[in-house]
Amino acid sequence: MDEQFEALANTHRRRLLVALFDHNPQRESVVVPDDVHDQNKPADALQMEFHHLHLPKLEEAGFIIWNLDTHEVAKGPRFDAIMPLLKLLRKHSDELPDDWL
């Protein structure tokens, strides 16, 4: 459970995992947006953070499969292990602070 909480400890990782959870079943992957931004960080710094920290961390845990060339991510072999927490977040999203999802 520590690994799941570690994956969800960052807003950007949570949003990416929730996007995969919510994705259209006809599509197997989602594209990591080029224009990801955070009011506290420049977009290029955040993109670098995704590339060097967030995506590798999620891929290493097996929650995603990341295609570096296309910038697409898909559910990884261990995505089911984090799904119960994602379901809870989605179910109670209206009760959570705005920056949680």
Short mmCIF file of N, CA and C in Angstrom, two decimals:
data_model
loop_
_atom_site.label_atom_id
_atom_site.label_comp_id
_atom_site.label_asym_id
_atom_site.label_seq_id
_atom_site.Cartn_x
_atom_site.Cartn_y
_atom_site.Cartn_z
N MET A 1 0.82 -1.19 0.00
CA MET A 1 0.00 0.00 0.00
C MET A 1 0.87 1.26 0.00
N ASP A 2 2.05 1.19 0.56
CA ASP A 2 2.94 2.35 0.57
C ASP A 2 3.28 2.80 -0.85
N GLU A 3 3.48 1.83 -1.73
CA GLU A 3 3.82 2.15 -3.12
C GLU A 3 2.67 2.89 -3.82
N GLN A 4 1.45 2.48 -3.53
CA GLN A 4 0.29 3.15 -4.12
C GLN A 4 0.17 4.58 -3.60
N PHE A 5 0.36 4.75 -2.30
CA PHE A 5 0.28 6.10 -1.73
C PHE A 5 1.42 6.98 -2.24
N GLU A 6 2.59 6.40 -2.41
CA GLU A 6 3.72 7.16 -2.97
C GLU A 6 3.39 7.63 -4.39
N ALA A 7 2.79 6.76 -5.18
CA ALA A 7 2.42 7.13 -6.55
C ALA A 7 1.39 8.26 -6.55
N LEU A 8 0.49 8.25 -5.58
CA LEU A 8 -0.57 9.26 -5.52
C LEU A 8 -0.18 10.50 -4.73
N ALA A 9 1.04 10.53 -4.22
CA ALA A 9 1.48 11.64 -3.37
C ALA A 9 1.66 12.94 -4.14
N ASN A 10 1.76 12.87 -5.46
CA ASN A 10 1.98 14.06 -6.27
C ASN A 10 0.74 14.33 -7.13
N THR A 11 0.33 15.58 -7.17
CA THR A 11 -0.87 15.98 -7.93
C THR A 11 -0.79 15.55 -9.39
N HIS A 12 0.35 15.74 -10.02
CA HIS A 12 0.48 15.43 -11.44
C HIS A 12 0.38 13.93 -11.69
N ARG A 13 0.96 13.13 -10.81
CA ARG A 13 0.83 11.68 -10.97
C ARG A 13 -0.61 11.25 -10.73
N ARG A 14 -1.27 11.84 -9.72
CA ARG A 14 -2.68 11.52 -9.47
C ARG A 14 -3.53 11.82 -10.70
N ARG A 15 -3.34 13.00 -11.27
CA ARG A 15 -4.14 13.39 -12.44
C ARG A 15 -3.91 12.46 -13.62
N LEU A 16 -2.67 12.05 -13.82
CA LEU A 16 -2.37 11.14 -14.91
C LEU A 16 -3.02 9.78 -14.68
N LEU A 17 -2.92 9.26 -13.46
CA LEU A 17 -3.52 7.97 -13.16
C LEU A 17 -5.04 8.01 -13.25
N VAL A 18 -5.64 9.11 -12.80
CA VAL A 18 -7.09 9.26 -12.91
C VAL A 18 -7.49 9.35 -14.38
N ALA A 19 -6.69 10.04 -15.20
CA ALA A 19 -6.98 10.12 -16.64
C ALA A 19 -6.98 8.73 -17.26
N LEU A 20 -6.04 7.89 -16.85
CA LEU A 20 -6.01 6.52 -17.36
C LEU A 20 -7.23 5.74 -16.85
N PHE A 21 -7.59 5.96 -15.62
CA PHE A 21 -8.75 5.30 -15.02
C PHE A 21 -10.03 5.69 -15.78
N ASP A 22 -10.13 6.97 -16.16
CA ASP A 22 -11.32 7.49 -16.84
C ASP A 22 -11.30 7.34 -18.35
N HIS A 23 -10.18 6.86 -18.92
CA HIS A 23 -10.01 6.91 -20.37
C HIS A 23 -11.10 6.16 -21.12
N ASN A 24 -11.25 6.54 -22.38
CA ASN A 24 -12.19 5.90 -23.30
C ASN A 24 -11.74 4.46 -23.53
N PRO A 25 -12.61 3.48 -23.31
CA PRO A 25 -12.20 2.09 -23.47
C PRO A 25 -11.75 1.71 -24.89
N GLN A 26 -12.12 2.51 -25.88
CA GLN A 26 -11.67 2.22 -27.23
C GLN A 26 -10.21 2.58 -27.43
N ARG A 27 -9.69 3.41 -26.55
CA ARG A 27 -8.29 3.83 -26.64
C ARG A 27 -7.51 3.21 -25.51
N GLU A 28 -6.37 2.67 -25.80
CA GLU A 28 -5.60 2.00 -24.77
C GLU A 28 -4.66 2.94 -24.03
N SER A 29 -4.40 4.12 -24.56
CA SER A 29 -3.43 5.00 -23.93
C SER A 29 -3.91 6.45 -23.95
N VAL A 30 -3.25 7.27 -23.16
CA VAL A 30 -3.51 8.70 -23.16
C VAL A 30 -2.19 9.41 -23.42
N VAL A 31 -2.28 10.59 -23.99
CA VAL A 31 -1.09 11.37 -24.30
C VAL A 31 -0.82 12.31 -23.13
N VAL A 32 0.43 12.35 -22.71
CA VAL A 32 0.82 13.31 -21.69
C VAL A 32 0.84 14.67 -22.36
N PRO A 33 0.04 15.63 -21.88
CA PRO A 33 -0.06 16.91 -22.56
C PRO A 33 1.25 17.68 -22.59
N ASP A 34 1.53 18.31 -23.73
CA ASP A 34 2.72 19.15 -23.86
C ASP A 34 2.59 20.43 -23.06
N ASP A 35 1.37 20.87 -22.85
CA ASP A 35 1.16 22.16 -22.20
C ASP A 35 0.86 22.03 -20.70
N VAL A 36 1.33 20.94 -20.11
CA VAL A 36 1.13 20.78 -18.67
C VAL A 36 1.76 21.97 -17.98
N HIS A 37 1.00 22.58 -17.11
CA HIS A 37 1.56 23.71 -16.39
C HIS A 37 1.06 23.74 -14.96
N ASP A 38 1.80 24.44 -14.18
CA ASP A 38 1.54 24.58 -12.76
C ASP A 38 1.82 26.05 -12.45
N GLN A 39 0.98 26.67 -11.70
CA GLN A 39 1.16 28.08 -11.41
C GLN A 39 2.50 28.36 -10.73
N ASN A 40 3.04 27.37 -10.07
CA ASN A 40 4.28 27.55 -9.31
C ASN A 40 5.54 27.18 -10.09
N LYS A 41 5.39 26.57 -11.25
CA LYS A 41 6.55 26.13 -12.03
C LYS A 41 6.37 26.47 -13.50
N PRO A 42 7.47 26.81 -14.18
CA PRO A 42 7.38 27.01 -15.63
C PRO A 42 7.07 25.67 -16.32
N ALA A 43 6.39 25.74 -17.45
CA ALA A 43 5.97 24.53 -18.17
C ALA A 43 7.15 23.64 -18.52
N ASP A 44 8.28 24.22 -18.95
CA ASP A 44 9.41 23.38 -19.34
C ASP A 44 10.01 22.65 -18.13
N ALA A 45 9.98 23.28 -16.97
CA ALA A 45 10.48 22.62 -15.75
C ALA A 45 9.57 21.46 -15.37
N LEU A 46 8.27 21.66 -15.53
CA LEU A 46 7.33 20.60 -15.20
C LEU A 46 7.43 19.44 -16.20
N GLN A 47 7.60 19.76 -17.48
CA GLN A 47 7.78 18.71 -18.48
C GLN A 47 9.03 17.88 -18.16
N MET A 48 10.09 18.55 -17.74
CA MET A 48 11.31 17.84 -17.37
C MET A 48 11.06 16.95 -16.15
N GLU A 49 10.28 17.46 -15.21
CA GLU A 49 9.93 16.69 -14.02
C GLU A 49 9.13 15.44 -14.40
N PHE A 50 8.17 15.60 -15.33
CA PHE A 50 7.41 14.44 -15.81
C PHE A 50 8.35 13.41 -16.43
N HIS A 51 9.21 13.90 -17.29
CA HIS A 51 10.11 13.02 -18.05
C HIS A 51 11.11 12.29 -17.16
N HIS A 52 11.64 12.97 -16.17
CA HIS A 52 12.71 12.39 -15.36
C HIS A 52 12.26 11.85 -14.01
N LEU A 53 11.06 12.19 -13.56
CA LEU A 53 10.63 11.76 -12.24
C LEU A 53 9.29 11.03 -12.25
N HIS A 54 8.22 11.73 -12.63
CA HIS A 54 6.87 11.17 -12.48
C HIS A 54 6.62 9.94 -13.34
N LEU A 55 6.89 10.04 -14.64
CA LEU A 55 6.63 8.91 -15.52
C LEU A 55 7.53 7.72 -15.20
N PRO A 56 8.84 7.92 -14.98
CA PRO A 56 9.67 6.77 -14.60
C PRO A 56 9.22 6.11 -13.30
N LYS A 57 8.81 6.91 -12.32
CA LYS A 57 8.35 6.37 -11.04
C LYS A 57 7.11 5.49 -11.23
N LEU A 58 6.16 5.98 -12.01
CA LEU A 58 4.94 5.21 -12.25
C LEU A 58 5.21 3.97 -13.09
N GLU A 59 6.12 4.09 -14.04
CA GLU A 59 6.46 2.93 -14.87
C GLU A 59 7.21 1.88 -14.05
N GLU A 60 8.12 2.31 -13.22
CA GLU A 60 8.88 1.37 -12.38
C GLU A 60 7.95 0.60 -11.44
N ALA A 61 6.92 1.27 -10.95
CA ALA A 61 5.95 0.62 -10.07
C ALA A 61 5.02 -0.32 -10.85
N GLY A 62 5.03 -0.21 -12.19
CA GLY A 62 4.18 -1.06 -13.02
C GLY A 62 2.78 -0.51 -13.20
N PHE A 63 2.53 0.74 -12.75
CA PHE A 63 1.20 1.32 -12.89
C PHE A 63 0.94 1.84 -14.30
N ILE A 64 2.00 2.17 -15.03
CA ILE A 64 1.85 2.63 -16.41
C ILE A 64 2.89 1.96 -17.30
N ILE A 65 2.62 2.01 -18.59
CA ILE A 65 3.60 1.70 -19.63
C ILE A 65 3.76 3.02 -20.39
N TRP A 66 4.99 3.46 -20.53
CA TRP A 66 5.26 4.78 -21.10
C TRP A 66 6.01 4.63 -22.40
N ASN A 67 5.46 5.21 -23.47
CA ASN A 67 6.14 5.23 -24.76
C ASN A 67 6.83 6.59 -24.88
N LEU A 68 8.12 6.58 -24.71
CA LEU A 68 8.90 7.81 -24.72
C LEU A 68 8.81 8.54 -26.06
N ASP A 69 8.70 7.81 -27.15
CA ASP A 69 8.66 8.43 -28.48
C ASP A 69 7.35 9.17 -28.76
N THR A 70 6.23 8.57 -28.35
CA THR A 70 4.93 9.17 -28.66
C THR A 70 4.34 9.96 -27.49
N HIS A 71 4.99 9.89 -26.35
CA HIS A 71 4.52 10.55 -25.12
C HIS A 71 3.16 10.02 -24.69
N GLU A 72 2.91 8.75 -24.99
CA GLU A 72 1.67 8.13 -24.57
C GLU A 72 1.94 7.20 -23.40
N VAL A 73 0.96 7.12 -22.53
CA VAL A 73 1.02 6.17 -21.43
C VAL A 73 -0.21 5.30 -21.48
N ALA A 74 -0.04 4.07 -21.05
CA ALA A 74 -1.14 3.12 -20.99
C ALA A 74 -1.12 2.47 -19.61
N LYS A 75 -2.20 1.84 -19.26
CA LYS A 75 -2.25 1.12 -17.99
C LYS A 75 -1.17 0.04 -17.99
N GLY A 76 -0.43 0.00 -16.90
CA GLY A 76 0.63 -0.99 -16.76
C GLY A 76 0.12 -2.29 -16.17
N PRO A 77 1.00 -3.27 -16.04
CA PRO A 77 0.59 -4.59 -15.55
C PRO A 77 0.10 -4.57 -14.10
N ARG A 78 0.44 -3.54 -13.33
CA ARG A 78 0.01 -3.46 -11.94
C ARG A 78 -1.02 -2.34 -11.72
N PHE A 79 -1.64 -1.86 -12.78
CA PHE A 79 -2.62 -0.78 -12.64
C PHE A 79 -3.77 -1.19 -11.72
N ASP A 80 -4.16 -2.46 -11.78
CA ASP A 80 -5.26 -2.94 -10.93
C ASP A 80 -4.96 -2.76 -9.45
N ALA A 81 -3.69 -2.74 -9.07
CA ALA A 81 -3.33 -2.58 -7.66
C ALA A 81 -3.64 -1.19 -7.14
N ILE A 82 -3.69 -0.20 -8.03
CA ILE A 82 -3.96 1.17 -7.60
C ILE A 82 -5.41 1.59 -7.89
N MET A 83 -6.13 0.77 -8.64
CA MET A 83 -7.52 1.10 -9.02
C MET A 83 -8.45 1.36 -7.84
N PRO A 84 -8.39 0.59 -6.75
CA PRO A 84 -9.30 0.88 -5.63
C PRO A 84 -9.12 2.29 -5.07
N LEU A 85 -7.89 2.76 -4.99
CA LEU A 85 -7.66 4.12 -4.51
C LEU A 85 -8.14 5.16 -5.51
N LEU A 86 -7.94 4.90 -6.80
CA LEU A 86 -8.43 5.81 -7.83
C LEU A 86 -9.96 5.89 -7.81
N LYS A 87 -10.61 4.75 -7.59
CA LYS A 87 -12.07 4.73 -7.50
C LYS A 87 -12.54 5.59 -6.33
N LEU A 88 -11.85 5.48 -5.20
CA LEU A 88 -12.21 6.30 -4.04
C LEU A 88 -12.04 7.79 -4.32
N LEU A 89 -10.93 8.14 -4.96
CA LEU A 89 -10.70 9.55 -5.31
C LEU A 89 -11.79 10.07 -6.23
N ARG A 90 -12.15 9.29 -7.26
CA ARG A 90 -13.19 9.71 -8.21
C ARG A 90 -14.54 9.82 -7.53
N LYS A 91 -14.87 8.83 -6.70
CA LYS A 91 -16.17 8.80 -6.05
C LYS A 91 -16.35 10.00 -5.11
N HIS A 92 -15.27 10.44 -4.49
CA HIS A 92 -15.36 11.53 -3.51
C HIS A 92 -14.70 12.82 -4.01
N SER A 93 -14.53 12.95 -5.31
CA SER A 93 -13.83 14.12 -5.86
C SER A 93 -14.50 15.44 -5.50
N ASP A 94 -15.82 15.44 -5.38
CA ASP A 94 -16.52 16.68 -5.03
C ASP A 94 -16.30 17.08 -3.56
N GLU A 95 -15.81 16.16 -2.76
CA GLU A 95 -15.54 16.45 -1.35
C GLU A 95 -14.08 16.80 -1.09
N LEU A 96 -13.23 16.64 -2.10
CA LEU A 96 -11.80 16.85 -1.94
C LEU A 96 -11.40 18.26 -2.35
N PRO A 97 -10.29 18.74 -1.81
CA PRO A 97 -9.79 20.05 -2.26
C PRO A 97 -9.53 20.04 -3.77
N ASP A 98 -9.68 21.20 -4.40
CA ASP A 98 -9.55 21.30 -5.86
C ASP A 98 -8.21 20.80 -6.39
N ASP A 99 -7.14 21.02 -5.66
CA ASP A 99 -5.82 20.66 -6.17
C ASP A 99 -5.49 19.17 -5.98
N TRP A 100 -6.42 18.39 -5.46
CA TRP A 100 -6.17 16.96 -5.30
C TRP A 100 -6.34 16.21 -6.62
N LEU A 101 -7.22 16.70 -7.48
CA LEU A 101 -7.43 16.02 -8.77
C LEU A 101 -7.36 17.00 -9.89
#
